Structures are given as C-alpha cells and as structure tokens.
mmCIF file with all atom_site columns, C-alpha atoms in Angstrom:
data_model
loop_
_atom_site.group_PDB
_atom_site.id
_atom_site.type_symbol
_atom_site.label_atom_id
_atom_site.label_alt_id
_atom_site.label_comp_id
_atom_site.label_asym_id
_atom_site.label_entity_id
_atom_site.label_seq_id
_atom_site.pdbx_PDB_ins_code
_atom_site.Cartn_x
_atom_site.Cartn_y
_atom_site.Cartn_z
_atom_site.occupancy
_atom_site.B_iso_or_equiv
_atom_site.pdbx_formal_charge
_atom_site.auth_seq_id
_atom_site.auth_comp_id
_atom_site.auth_asym_id
_atom_site.auth_atom_id
_atom_site.pdbx_PDB_model_num
ATOM 1   C CA . MET A 1 1   ? 100.520 83.997 94.759  1.00 48.00 ? 832  MET A CA 1
ATOM 2   C CA . THR A 1 2   ? 100.598 81.955 91.566  1.00 49.00 ? 833  THR A CA 1
ATOM 3   C CA . GLU A 1 3   ? 103.307 80.359 89.536  1.00 47.00 ? 834  GLU A CA 1
ATOM 4   C CA . GLN A 1 4   ? 103.048 79.079 85.997  1.00 51.00 ? 835  GLN A CA 1
ATOM 5   C CA . ARG A 1 5   ? 104.830 75.899 84.973  1.00 52.00 ? 836  ARG A CA 1
ATOM 6   C CA . HIS A 1 6   ? 105.067 74.191 81.623  1.00 51.00 ? 837  HIS A CA 1
ATOM 7   C CA . SER A 1 7   ? 104.738 70.480 81.143  1.00 54.00 ? 838  SER A CA 1
ATOM 8   C CA . ARG A 1 8   ? 104.184 68.139 78.233  1.00 60.00 ? 839  ARG A CA 1
ATOM 9   C CA . SER A 1 9   ? 100.430 68.484 78.630  1.00 58.00 ? 840  SER A CA 1
ATOM 10  C CA . GLY A 1 10  ? 100.481 72.283 78.633  1.00 62.00 ? 841  GLY A CA 1
ATOM 11  C CA . LEU A 1 11  ? 100.664 75.280 80.928  1.00 66.00 ? 842  LEU A CA 1
ATOM 12  C CA . HIS A 1 12  ? 99.646  74.777 84.548  1.00 62.00 ? 843  HIS A CA 1
ATOM 13  C CA . ARG A 1 13  ? 99.066  77.310 87.279  1.00 64.00 ? 844  ARG A CA 1
ATOM 14  C CA . ILE A 1 14  ? 100.157 76.435 90.770  1.00 61.00 ? 845  ILE A CA 1
ATOM 15  C CA . TYR A 1 15  ? 98.622  78.431 93.588  1.00 60.00 ? 846  TYR A CA 1
ATOM 16  C CA . TYR A 1 16  ? 100.301 79.080 96.906  1.00 63.00 ? 847  TYR A CA 1
ATOM 17  C CA . PHE A 1 17  ? 98.365  80.207 99.956  1.00 64.00 ? 848  PHE A CA 1
ATOM 18  C CA . GLU A 1 18  ? 99.809  81.469 103.185 1.00 74.00 ? 849  GLU A CA 1
ATOM 19  C CA . GLY A 1 19  ? 97.318  79.506 105.245 1.00 83.00 ? 850  GLY A CA 1
ATOM 20  C CA . LYS A 1 20  ? 93.975  77.787 105.343 1.00 88.00 ? 851  LYS A CA 1
ATOM 21  C CA . ASP A 1 21  ? 92.067  81.059 105.814 1.00 87.00 ? 852  ASP A CA 1
ATOM 22  C CA . GLU A 1 22  ? 93.551  82.493 102.626 1.00 87.00 ? 853  GLU A CA 1
ATOM 23  C CA . LEU A 1 23  ? 92.698  79.278 100.773 1.00 88.00 ? 854  LEU A CA 1
ATOM 24  C CA . TYR A 1 24  ? 89.145  79.331 102.165 1.00 89.00 ? 855  TYR A CA 1
ATOM 25  C CA . ARG A 1 25  ? 88.655  82.944 101.045 1.00 91.00 ? 856  ARG A CA 1
ATOM 26  C CA . ALA A 1 26  ? 89.887  82.036 97.556  1.00 88.00 ? 857  ALA A CA 1
ATOM 27  C CA . VAL A 1 27  ? 87.376  79.168 97.390  1.00 91.00 ? 858  VAL A CA 1
ATOM 28  C CA . LEU A 1 28  ? 84.602  81.453 98.641  1.00 94.00 ? 859  LEU A CA 1
ATOM 29  C CA . GLN A 1 29  ? 85.461  84.174 96.143  1.00 94.00 ? 860  GLN A CA 1
ATOM 30  C CA . ARG A 1 30  ? 85.546  81.648 93.301  1.00 94.00 ? 861  ARG A CA 1
ATOM 31  C CA . ALA A 1 31  ? 82.162  80.185 94.292  1.00 96.00 ? 862  ALA A CA 1
ATOM 32  C CA . TYR A 1 32  ? 80.544  83.624 94.236  1.00 95.00 ? 863  TYR A CA 1
ATOM 33  C CA . ALA A 1 33  ? 82.240  84.538 90.964  1.00 95.00 ? 864  ALA A CA 1
ATOM 34  C CA . ARG A 1 34  ? 80.993  81.357 89.309  1.00 96.00 ? 865  ARG A CA 1
ATOM 35  C CA . VAL A 1 35  ? 77.351  81.878 90.249  1.00 97.00 ? 866  VAL A CA 1
ATOM 36  C CA . ARG A 1 36  ? 77.482  85.490 89.055  1.00 96.00 ? 867  ARG A CA 1
ATOM 37  C CA . GLU A 1 37  ? 79.171  84.443 85.794  1.00 96.00 ? 868  GLU A CA 1
ATOM 38  C CA . SER A 1 38  ? 76.518  81.777 85.235  1.00 97.00 ? 869  SER A CA 1
ATOM 39  C CA . GLU A 1 39  ? 73.724  84.318 85.776  1.00 97.00 ? 870  GLU A CA 1
ATOM 40  C CA . ALA A 1 40  ? 75.337  86.676 83.266  1.00 95.00 ? 871  ALA A CA 1
ATOM 41  C CA . GLU A 1 41  ? 75.037  83.900 80.654  1.00 97.00 ? 872  GLU A CA 1
ATOM 42  C CA . VAL A 1 42  ? 71.250  83.573 81.029  1.00 98.00 ? 873  VAL A CA 1
ATOM 43  C CA . ASP A 1 43  ? 69.353  84.981 78.048  1.00 97.00 ? 874  ASP A CA 1
ATOM 44  C CA . ILE A 1 44  ? 67.427  87.930 79.439  1.00 97.00 ? 875  ILE A CA 1
ATOM 45  C CA . GLU A 1 45  ? 67.019  89.693 76.104  1.00 97.00 ? 876  GLU A CA 1
ATOM 46  C CA . SER A 1 46  ? 64.641  87.456 74.161  1.00 97.00 ? 877  SER A CA 1
ATOM 47  C CA . GLY A 1 47  ? 60.944  87.216 74.813  1.00 98.00 ? 878  GLY A CA 1
ATOM 48  C CA . SER A 1 48  ? 59.116  89.214 77.421  1.00 98.00 ? 879  SER A CA 1
ATOM 49  C CA . ALA A 1 49  ? 60.422  90.365 80.804  1.00 98.00 ? 880  ALA A CA 1
ATOM 50  C CA . THR A 1 50  ? 58.331  87.585 82.339  1.00 98.00 ? 881  THR A CA 1
ATOM 51  C CA . ASP A 1 51  ? 60.130  85.043 80.129  1.00 98.00 ? 882  ASP A CA 1
ATOM 52  C CA . ALA A 1 52  ? 63.508  86.528 81.046  1.00 98.00 ? 883  ALA A CA 1
ATOM 53  C CA . LEU A 1 53  ? 62.801  86.499 84.773  1.00 98.00 ? 884  LEU A CA 1
ATOM 54  C CA . ARG A 1 54  ? 61.506  82.919 84.602  1.00 98.00 ? 885  ARG A CA 1
ATOM 55  C CA . ARG A 1 55  ? 64.711  81.823 82.836  1.00 98.00 ? 886  ARG A CA 1
ATOM 56  C CA . LEU A 1 56  ? 66.870  83.526 85.466  1.00 98.00 ? 887  LEU A CA 1
ATOM 57  C CA . ILE A 1 57  ? 64.873  82.107 88.382  1.00 98.00 ? 888  ILE A CA 1
ATOM 58  C CA . GLU A 1 58  ? 64.872  78.576 87.015  1.00 98.00 ? 889  GLU A CA 1
ATOM 59  C CA . HIS A 1 59  ? 68.579  78.892 86.288  1.00 98.00 ? 890  HIS A CA 1
ATOM 60  C CA . ASP A 1 60  ? 69.305  79.920 89.883  1.00 98.00 ? 891  ASP A CA 1
ATOM 61  C CA . VAL A 1 61  ? 67.278  77.055 91.354  1.00 98.00 ? 892  VAL A CA 1
ATOM 62  C CA . ARG A 1 62  ? 69.135  74.586 89.145  1.00 98.00 ? 893  ARG A CA 1
ATOM 63  C CA . TYR A 1 63  ? 72.500  76.220 89.840  1.00 98.00 ? 894  TYR A CA 1
ATOM 64  C CA . HIS A 1 64  ? 72.076  75.979 93.603  1.00 98.00 ? 895  HIS A CA 1
ATOM 65  C CA . ALA A 1 65  ? 70.975  72.352 93.297  1.00 97.00 ? 896  ALA A CA 1
ATOM 66  C CA . ARG A 1 66  ? 74.008  71.493 91.151  1.00 97.00 ? 897  ARG A CA 1
ATOM 67  C CA . HIS A 1 67  ? 76.420  73.438 93.366  1.00 97.00 ? 898  HIS A CA 1
ATOM 68  C CA . PRO A 1 68  ? 75.602  72.545 96.957  1.00 97.00 ? 899  PRO A CA 1
ATOM 69  C CA . GLU A 1 69  ? 79.101  73.687 97.927  1.00 96.00 ? 900  GLU A CA 1
ATOM 70  C CA . LEU A 1 70  ? 77.964  77.276 97.345  1.00 96.00 ? 901  LEU A CA 1
ATOM 71  C CA . VAL A 1 71  ? 75.065  76.795 99.749  1.00 96.00 ? 902  VAL A CA 1
ATOM 72  C CA . ARG A 1 72  ? 77.360  75.235 102.373 1.00 96.00 ? 903  ARG A CA 1
ATOM 73  C CA . LEU A 1 73  ? 79.877  78.059 102.001 1.00 95.00 ? 904  LEU A CA 1
ATOM 74  C CA . VAL A 1 74  ? 77.164  80.705 102.386 1.00 95.00 ? 905  VAL A CA 1
ATOM 75  C CA . MET A 1 75  ? 75.698  78.900 105.396 1.00 95.00 ? 906  MET A CA 1
ATOM 76  C CA . ASN A 1 76  ? 79.147  78.727 106.977 1.00 94.00 ? 907  ASN A CA 1
ATOM 77  C CA . GLU A 1 77  ? 79.755  82.422 106.351 1.00 94.00 ? 908  GLU A CA 1
ATOM 78  C CA . ASN A 1 78  ? 76.465  83.270 108.015 1.00 94.00 ? 909  ASN A CA 1
ATOM 79  C CA . ILE A 1 79  ? 77.372  81.193 111.049 1.00 95.00 ? 910  ILE A CA 1
ATOM 80  C CA . HIS A 1 80  ? 80.607  83.202 111.256 1.00 94.00 ? 911  HIS A CA 1
ATOM 81  C CA . ARG A 1 81  ? 78.933  86.564 110.567 1.00 96.00 ? 912  ARG A CA 1
ATOM 82  C CA . ALA A 1 82  ? 80.576  86.976 107.134 1.00 95.00 ? 913  ALA A CA 1
ATOM 83  C CA . GLU A 1 83  ? 84.026  86.950 108.735 1.00 94.00 ? 914  GLU A CA 1
ATOM 84  C CA . HIS A 1 84  ? 85.794  85.859 105.553 1.00 94.00 ? 915  HIS A CA 1
ATOM 85  C CA . LEU A 1 85  ? 83.536  87.683 103.090 1.00 92.00 ? 916  LEU A CA 1
ATOM 86  C CA . LYS A 1 86  ? 84.447  90.963 104.742 1.00 95.00 ? 917  LYS A CA 1
ATOM 87  C CA . GLN A 1 87  ? 88.088  90.299 103.888 1.00 93.00 ? 918  GLN A CA 1
ATOM 88  C CA . ILE A 1 88  ? 87.552  89.738 100.154 1.00 94.00 ? 919  ILE A CA 1
ATOM 89  C CA . GLU A 1 89  ? 88.043  92.999 98.285  1.00 93.00 ? 920  GLU A CA 1
ATOM 90  C CA . GLY A 1 90  ? 85.551  93.724 95.543  1.00 92.00 ? 921  GLY A CA 1
ATOM 91  C CA . LEU A 1 91  ? 83.164  90.894 96.408  1.00 91.00 ? 922  LEU A CA 1
ATOM 92  C CA . PRO A 1 92  ? 80.128  93.120 97.056  1.00 92.00 ? 923  PRO A CA 1
ATOM 93  C CA . GLN A 1 93  ? 80.670  94.884 93.721  1.00 92.00 ? 924  GLN A CA 1
ATOM 94  C CA . GLY A 1 94  ? 80.898  91.544 91.901  1.00 89.00 ? 925  GLY A CA 1
ATOM 95  C CA . ASN A 1 95  ? 77.696  90.393 93.549  1.00 91.00 ? 926  ASN A CA 1
ATOM 96  C CA . ARG A 1 96  ? 75.909  93.572 92.492  1.00 93.00 ? 927  ARG A CA 1
ATOM 97  C CA . ARG A 1 97  ? 75.978  92.315 88.893  1.00 94.00 ? 928  ARG A CA 1
ATOM 98  C CA . VAL A 1 98  ? 72.901  90.209 89.559  1.00 96.00 ? 929  VAL A CA 1
ATOM 99  C CA . ILE A 1 99  ? 71.131  93.281 90.945  1.00 97.00 ? 930  ILE A CA 1
ATOM 100 C CA . GLY A 1 100 ? 71.835  95.078 87.668  1.00 96.00 ? 931  GLY A CA 1
ATOM 101 C CA . ILE A 1 101 ? 70.402  92.143 85.729  1.00 97.00 ? 932  ILE A CA 1
ATOM 102 C CA . LEU A 1 102 ? 67.275  92.192 87.890  1.00 98.00 ? 933  LEU A CA 1
ATOM 103 C CA . GLU A 1 103 ? 66.949  95.986 87.555  1.00 98.00 ? 934  GLU A CA 1
ATOM 104 C CA . SER A 1 104 ? 66.911  95.696 83.783  1.00 98.00 ? 935  SER A CA 1
ATOM 105 C CA . ILE A 1 105 ? 64.324  92.891 83.827  1.00 98.00 ? 936  ILE A CA 1
ATOM 106 C CA . ILE A 1 106 ? 62.134  94.831 86.283  1.00 98.00 ? 937  ILE A CA 1
ATOM 107 C CA . ALA A 1 107 ? 62.313  98.008 84.201  1.00 98.00 ? 938  ALA A CA 1
ATOM 108 C CA . ARG A 1 108 ? 61.405  96.071 81.082  1.00 98.00 ? 939  ARG A CA 1
ATOM 109 C CA . GLY A 1 109 ? 58.502  94.332 82.804  1.00 98.00 ? 940  GLY A CA 1
ATOM 110 C CA . GLN A 1 110 ? 57.179  97.657 84.066  1.00 98.00 ? 941  GLN A CA 1
ATOM 111 C CA . ALA A 1 111 ? 57.529  99.189 80.601  1.00 98.00 ? 942  ALA A CA 1
ATOM 112 C CA . GLU A 1 112 ? 55.633  96.208 79.164  1.00 98.00 ? 943  GLU A CA 1
ATOM 113 C CA . GLY A 1 113 ? 52.918  96.785 81.775  1.00 98.00 ? 944  GLY A CA 1
ATOM 114 C CA . THR A 1 114 ? 53.250  93.317 83.314  1.00 98.00 ? 945  THR A CA 1
ATOM 115 C CA . PHE A 1 115 ? 55.286  94.047 86.465  1.00 98.00 ? 946  PHE A CA 1
ATOM 116 C CA . ARG A 1 116 ? 53.955  96.167 89.290  1.00 98.00 ? 947  ARG A CA 1
ATOM 117 C CA . ASP A 1 117 ? 55.706  99.290 90.534  1.00 97.00 ? 948  ASP A CA 1
ATOM 118 C CA . GLY A 1 118 ? 57.847  99.291 93.645  1.00 97.00 ? 949  GLY A CA 1
ATOM 119 C CA . ILE A 1 119 ? 59.820  96.079 93.122  1.00 98.00 ? 950  ILE A CA 1
ATOM 120 C CA . ASP A 1 120 ? 63.177  96.408 94.825  1.00 98.00 ? 951  ASP A CA 1
ATOM 121 C CA . PRO A 1 121 ? 65.793  94.343 92.942  1.00 98.00 ? 952  PRO A CA 1
ATOM 122 C CA . VAL A 1 122 ? 67.586  93.483 96.202  1.00 98.00 ? 953  VAL A CA 1
ATOM 123 C CA . ASP A 1 123 ? 64.307  92.181 97.669  1.00 98.00 ? 954  ASP A CA 1
ATOM 124 C CA . LEU A 1 124 ? 63.726  90.228 94.473  1.00 98.00 ? 955  LEU A CA 1
ATOM 125 C CA . HIS A 1 125 ? 67.202  88.710 94.715  1.00 98.00 ? 956  HIS A CA 1
ATOM 126 C CA . LEU A 1 126 ? 66.671  87.902 98.396  1.00 97.00 ? 957  LEU A CA 1
ATOM 127 C CA . ASN A 1 127 ? 63.410  86.064 97.701  1.00 98.00 ? 958  ASN A CA 1
ATOM 128 C CA . LEU A 1 128 ? 64.788  84.293 94.659  1.00 97.00 ? 959  LEU A CA 1
ATOM 129 C CA . THR A 1 129 ? 67.877  83.152 96.539  1.00 96.00 ? 960  THR A CA 1
ATOM 130 C CA . ALA A 1 130 ? 65.909  82.078 99.613  1.00 96.00 ? 961  ALA A CA 1
ATOM 131 C CA . LEU A 1 131 ? 63.621  79.917 97.523  1.00 97.00 ? 962  LEU A CA 1
ATOM 132 C CA . SER A 1 132 ? 66.560  78.493 95.536  1.00 96.00 ? 963  SER A CA 1
ATOM 133 C CA . PHE A 1 133 ? 68.561  77.822 98.670  1.00 94.00 ? 964  PHE A CA 1
ATOM 134 C CA . TYR A 1 134 ? 66.109  75.877 100.836 1.00 93.00 ? 965  TYR A CA 1
ATOM 135 C CA . ASN A 1 135 ? 65.903  72.711 98.764  1.00 92.00 ? 966  ASN A CA 1
ATOM 136 C CA . VAL A 1 136 ? 69.684  72.383 99.104  1.00 96.00 ? 967  VAL A CA 1
ATOM 137 C CA . SER A 1 137 ? 70.253  73.600 102.662 1.00 95.00 ? 968  SER A CA 1
ATOM 138 C CA . ASN A 1 138 ? 67.479  71.447 104.113 1.00 95.00 ? 969  ASN A CA 1
ATOM 139 C CA . GLN A 1 139 ? 67.567  68.467 101.780 1.00 95.00 ? 970  GLN A CA 1
ATOM 140 C CA . PHE A 1 140 ? 68.603  65.952 104.453 1.00 96.00 ? 971  PHE A CA 1
ATOM 141 C CA . THR A 1 141 ? 66.167  67.007 107.168 1.00 96.00 ? 972  THR A CA 1
ATOM 142 C CA . PHE A 1 142 ? 63.339  67.347 104.659 1.00 92.00 ? 973  PHE A CA 1
ATOM 143 C CA . ALA A 1 143 ? 64.112  63.904 103.231 1.00 95.00 ? 974  ALA A CA 1
ATOM 144 C CA . HIS A 1 144 ? 64.167  62.403 106.720 1.00 96.00 ? 975  HIS A CA 1
ATOM 145 C CA . ASN A 1 145 ? 60.998  64.114 107.914 1.00 97.00 ? 976  ASN A CA 1
ATOM 146 C CA . PHE A 1 146 ? 58.906  63.786 104.762 1.00 95.00 ? 977  PHE A CA 1
ATOM 147 C CA . GLY A 1 147 ? 60.586  61.103 102.651 1.00 95.00 ? 978  GLY A CA 1
ATOM 148 C CA . VAL A 1 148 ? 61.154  63.476 99.735  1.00 91.00 ? 979  VAL A CA 1
ATOM 149 C CA . ASP A 1 149 ? 64.320  63.365 97.636  1.00 94.00 ? 980  ASP A CA 1
ATOM 150 C CA . MET A 1 150 ? 64.850  67.006 96.760  1.00 93.00 ? 981  MET A CA 1
ATOM 151 C CA . THR A 1 151 ? 67.969  66.185 94.726  1.00 95.00 ? 982  THR A CA 1
ATOM 152 C CA . SER A 1 152 ? 66.394  64.149 91.942  1.00 94.00 ? 983  SER A CA 1
ATOM 153 C CA . PRO A 1 153 ? 66.305  65.800 88.510  1.00 96.00 ? 984  PRO A CA 1
ATOM 154 C CA . GLU A 1 154 ? 62.500  65.665 88.597  1.00 96.00 ? 985  GLU A CA 1
ATOM 155 C CA . ALA A 1 155 ? 62.351  67.355 92.014  1.00 96.00 ? 986  ALA A CA 1
ATOM 156 C CA . ILE A 1 156 ? 64.780  70.067 90.908  1.00 97.00 ? 987  ILE A CA 1
ATOM 157 C CA . GLU A 1 157 ? 62.773  70.820 87.763  1.00 98.00 ? 988  GLU A CA 1
ATOM 158 C CA . ARG A 1 158 ? 59.507  70.844 89.711  1.00 97.00 ? 989  ARG A CA 1
ATOM 159 C CA . ARG A 1 159 ? 61.037  73.214 92.281  1.00 97.00 ? 990  ARG A CA 1
ATOM 160 C CA . ALA A 1 160 ? 62.455  75.487 89.553  1.00 98.00 ? 991  ALA A CA 1
ATOM 161 C CA . GLY A 1 161 ? 58.974  75.874 88.065  1.00 98.00 ? 992  GLY A CA 1
ATOM 162 C CA . GLN A 1 162 ? 57.364  76.424 91.466  1.00 98.00 ? 993  GLN A CA 1
ATOM 163 C CA . VAL A 1 163 ? 59.873  79.081 92.508  1.00 98.00 ? 994  VAL A CA 1
ATOM 164 C CA . ALA A 1 164 ? 59.408  80.875 89.177  1.00 98.00 ? 995  ALA A CA 1
ATOM 165 C CA . ASP A 1 165 ? 55.623  80.759 89.621  1.00 98.00 ? 996  ASP A CA 1
ATOM 166 C CA . ILE A 1 166 ? 55.870  82.143 93.181  1.00 98.00 ? 997  ILE A CA 1
ATOM 167 C CA . ILE A 1 167 ? 58.211  84.999 92.256  1.00 98.00 ? 998  ILE A CA 1
ATOM 168 C CA . LEU A 1 168 ? 56.306  85.882 89.087  1.00 98.00 ? 999  LEU A CA 1
ATOM 169 C CA . ALA A 1 169 ? 53.037  86.003 91.037  1.00 98.00 ? 1000 ALA A CA 1
ATOM 170 C CA . TRP A 1 170 ? 54.690  88.455 93.442  1.00 98.00 ? 1001 TRP A CA 1
ATOM 171 C CA . VAL A 1 171 ? 56.054  90.811 90.754  1.00 98.00 ? 1002 VAL A CA 1
ATOM 172 C CA . THR A 1 172 ? 53.086  90.662 88.370  1.00 98.00 ? 1003 THR A CA 1
ATOM 173 C CA . LYS A 1 173 ? 50.804  93.666 88.179  1.00 95.00 ? 1004 LYS A CA 1
ATOM 174 C CA . LYS A 1 174 ? 47.338  92.940 89.518  1.00 92.00 ? 1005 LYS A CA 1
ATOM 175 C CA . ASP A 1 175 ? 44.379  94.517 87.715  1.00 79.00 ? 1006 ASP A CA 1
#
C-alpha cells in the first residue's frame, strides 16, 4: 500500500508493508526490475551482433559489481529455494526481457554469419550471469585465499573483458 504526501520539497510516497516478508519481496522485486531496466538501456542496435553482445556482457559484469545487494538477494533466494520469488506475481515475465534481448542478438549474429547455430538464449543468460556473479559472490574468500581485490575498478574492467571474451568464444562460429 502506498500513500502520497506533499511537503515543501515536493511529493513523497510513503510505503506501508504488512510485515518483513512483504518488505523483503518488494526489495527483491525492485532489485530484479532494476537490473532488467539497466539491460534494456544497453545499445544493442549499433555495430555488429558481436559488438552488441560484448556491450551487454560487460554491462552485466559491471552492474553486478556495482550492485552486490542483487547478488546477495539472489544467493539468499537460492538458499531458501526461491520461497519469496515464487510469491511475486509477474517476476518471471519481467525477467524474460533479457532473454528477448539475447534472442535478437543471437539471431542477428547468426544472420551475420558470426554466431554458430544452436545457441539457447537461456543458456547464454545462465553462463553470462554465472560469470558476472562469481567475482561478487566470492570476493571475500577469493581475496583471502589469493590476495586479489576483485572490487577495484581495474579488476572489474579486466573481468568484464574476460567474461566477454569467454562468452564470445563460445558463441562464435568456428570454421
């Protein structure tokens, strides 16, 4: 439930939640919506399909690094077998937007003759997310075990390029 109030500084929305579970689901839904909205803003039209996919991949690596709360929320949901996700209406449909983006990039890459046949957009999203996720989910253990700061801007940019290279090698047509 929301209420709108006016003040000298403008209109404010005040949200009321019946309990902590409802609040948690709202936070979870917002986190997913934000990542999907950010992906929709990536330029996938200019350049080749390879360029478009690289931009999307690098965006996702950076996004996950800048929004570790998303990674923590997803990890928590997996621990609890998607208990709260299952209660959010329309969430799977909202998350399918990224699959549509990937489908269009894949189709374009295949039409250009650069992407191989048989690329499943859900598999592509799974691999992209897994590789974007690790440097956030394991940053503390990796730093402890190997002395690597995976949160520095340089490390994030290096990882974004590496993940793009890995994914592009997987989708590229081999002669």
